[in-house]
XYZ file of C-alpha atoms in Angstrom:
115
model
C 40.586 -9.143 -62.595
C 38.640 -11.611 -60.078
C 35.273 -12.720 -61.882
C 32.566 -12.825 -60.043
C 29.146 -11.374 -58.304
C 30.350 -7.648 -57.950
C 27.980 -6.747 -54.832
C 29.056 -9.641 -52.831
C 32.778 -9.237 -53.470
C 32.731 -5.802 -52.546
C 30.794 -7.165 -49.378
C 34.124 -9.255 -48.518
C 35.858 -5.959 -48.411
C 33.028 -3.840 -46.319
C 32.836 -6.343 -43.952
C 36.698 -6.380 -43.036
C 36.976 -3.006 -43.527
C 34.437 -2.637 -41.194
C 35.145 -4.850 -38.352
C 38.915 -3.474 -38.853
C 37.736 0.191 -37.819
C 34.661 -1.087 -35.336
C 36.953 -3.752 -33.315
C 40.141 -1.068 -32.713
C 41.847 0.725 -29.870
C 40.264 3.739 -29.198
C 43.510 5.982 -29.730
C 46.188 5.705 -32.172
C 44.618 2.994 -33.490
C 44.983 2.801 -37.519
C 43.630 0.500 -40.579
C 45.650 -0.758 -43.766
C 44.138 -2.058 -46.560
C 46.508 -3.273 -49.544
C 45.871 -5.441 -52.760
C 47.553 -7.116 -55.021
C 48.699 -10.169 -57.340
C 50.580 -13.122 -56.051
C 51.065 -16.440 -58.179
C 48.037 -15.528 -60.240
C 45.972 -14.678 -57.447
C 44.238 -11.508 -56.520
C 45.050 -10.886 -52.459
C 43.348 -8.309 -50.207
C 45.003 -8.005 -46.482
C 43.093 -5.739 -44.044
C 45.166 -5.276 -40.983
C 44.314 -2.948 -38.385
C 45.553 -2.285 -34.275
C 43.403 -3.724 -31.490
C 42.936 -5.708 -28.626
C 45.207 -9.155 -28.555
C 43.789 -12.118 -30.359
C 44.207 -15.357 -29.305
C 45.567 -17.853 -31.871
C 43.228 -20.365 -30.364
C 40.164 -17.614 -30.805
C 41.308 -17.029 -34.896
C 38.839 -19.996 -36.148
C 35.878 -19.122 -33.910
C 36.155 -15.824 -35.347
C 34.662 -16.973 -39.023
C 31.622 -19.177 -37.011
C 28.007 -17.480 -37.554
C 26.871 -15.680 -34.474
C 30.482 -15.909 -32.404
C 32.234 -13.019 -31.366
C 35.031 -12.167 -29.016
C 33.633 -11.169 -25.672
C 33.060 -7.609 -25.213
C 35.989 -6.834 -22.738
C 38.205 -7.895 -25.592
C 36.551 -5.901 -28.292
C 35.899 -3.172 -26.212
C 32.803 -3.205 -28.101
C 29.058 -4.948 -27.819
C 27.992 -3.993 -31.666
C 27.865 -6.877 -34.347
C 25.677 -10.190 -34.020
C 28.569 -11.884 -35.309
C 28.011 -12.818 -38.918
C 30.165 -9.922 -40.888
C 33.433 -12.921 -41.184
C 31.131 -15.550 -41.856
C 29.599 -13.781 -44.756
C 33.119 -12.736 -46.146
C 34.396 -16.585 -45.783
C 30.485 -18.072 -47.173
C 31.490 -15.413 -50.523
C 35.020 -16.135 -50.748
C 34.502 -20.181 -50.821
C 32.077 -19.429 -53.667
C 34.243 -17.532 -55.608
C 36.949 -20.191 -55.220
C 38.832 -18.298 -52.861
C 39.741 -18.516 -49.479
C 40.191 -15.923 -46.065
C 42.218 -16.736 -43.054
C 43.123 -14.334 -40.083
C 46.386 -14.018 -38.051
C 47.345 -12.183 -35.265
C 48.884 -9.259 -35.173
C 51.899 -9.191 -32.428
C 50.585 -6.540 -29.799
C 47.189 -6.854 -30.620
C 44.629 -6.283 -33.890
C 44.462 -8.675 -36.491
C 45.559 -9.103 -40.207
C 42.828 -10.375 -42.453
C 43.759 -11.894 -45.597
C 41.384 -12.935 -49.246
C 43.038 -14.912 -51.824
C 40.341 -15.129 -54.771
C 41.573 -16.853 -58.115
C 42.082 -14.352 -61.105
């Protein structure tokens, strides 16, 4: 069980969930959300279809106010700060996020927080 301030944990996992489902294709587009323990770790990956990332665009994505531009997202809702607050509550639960790619577009989204 990951200790911790229960409101802002379960913000981590709004916030991805909701960016996952906001920042998708339009059709055929699906989210996963899975959880569990690796080397005493609790892990949450949110991975969803979308429109191509960048690698180069992956750390930009966690900066306060920065989005990708709307004819990527397909979308002009968000001010930007839903990754920034899940990385700001991971760091302070000892933890850590990082996103990757997804080849053919979307992104997977990953929390390690200590157990």
């Amino acid at each position: 069980m990951v200790q911790g301030n229960g409101v802002l944990l379960e913000r981590i996992a709004l916030n991805l969930v909701q960016n996952a489902v906001r920042y998708n294709v339009p059709e055929d587009g699906w989210v996963e959300v899975t959880t569990q323990v690796q080397h005493g770790q609790a892990v949450l990956v949110v991975t969803n279809t979308g429109p191509v990332v960048p690698a180069y665009e992956i750390d930009n994505l966690f900066e306060p106010f920065r989005r990708l531009r709307t004819e990527r997202t397909g979308s002009d809702k968000g001010v930007g700060l839903g990754l920034s607050i899940a990385r700001s509550v991971a760091r302070a639960h000892g933890g850590h996020i990082a996103a990757e790619p997804r080849e053919g577009g979307g992104l997977v989204m990953r929390v390690t927080l200590p157990i």
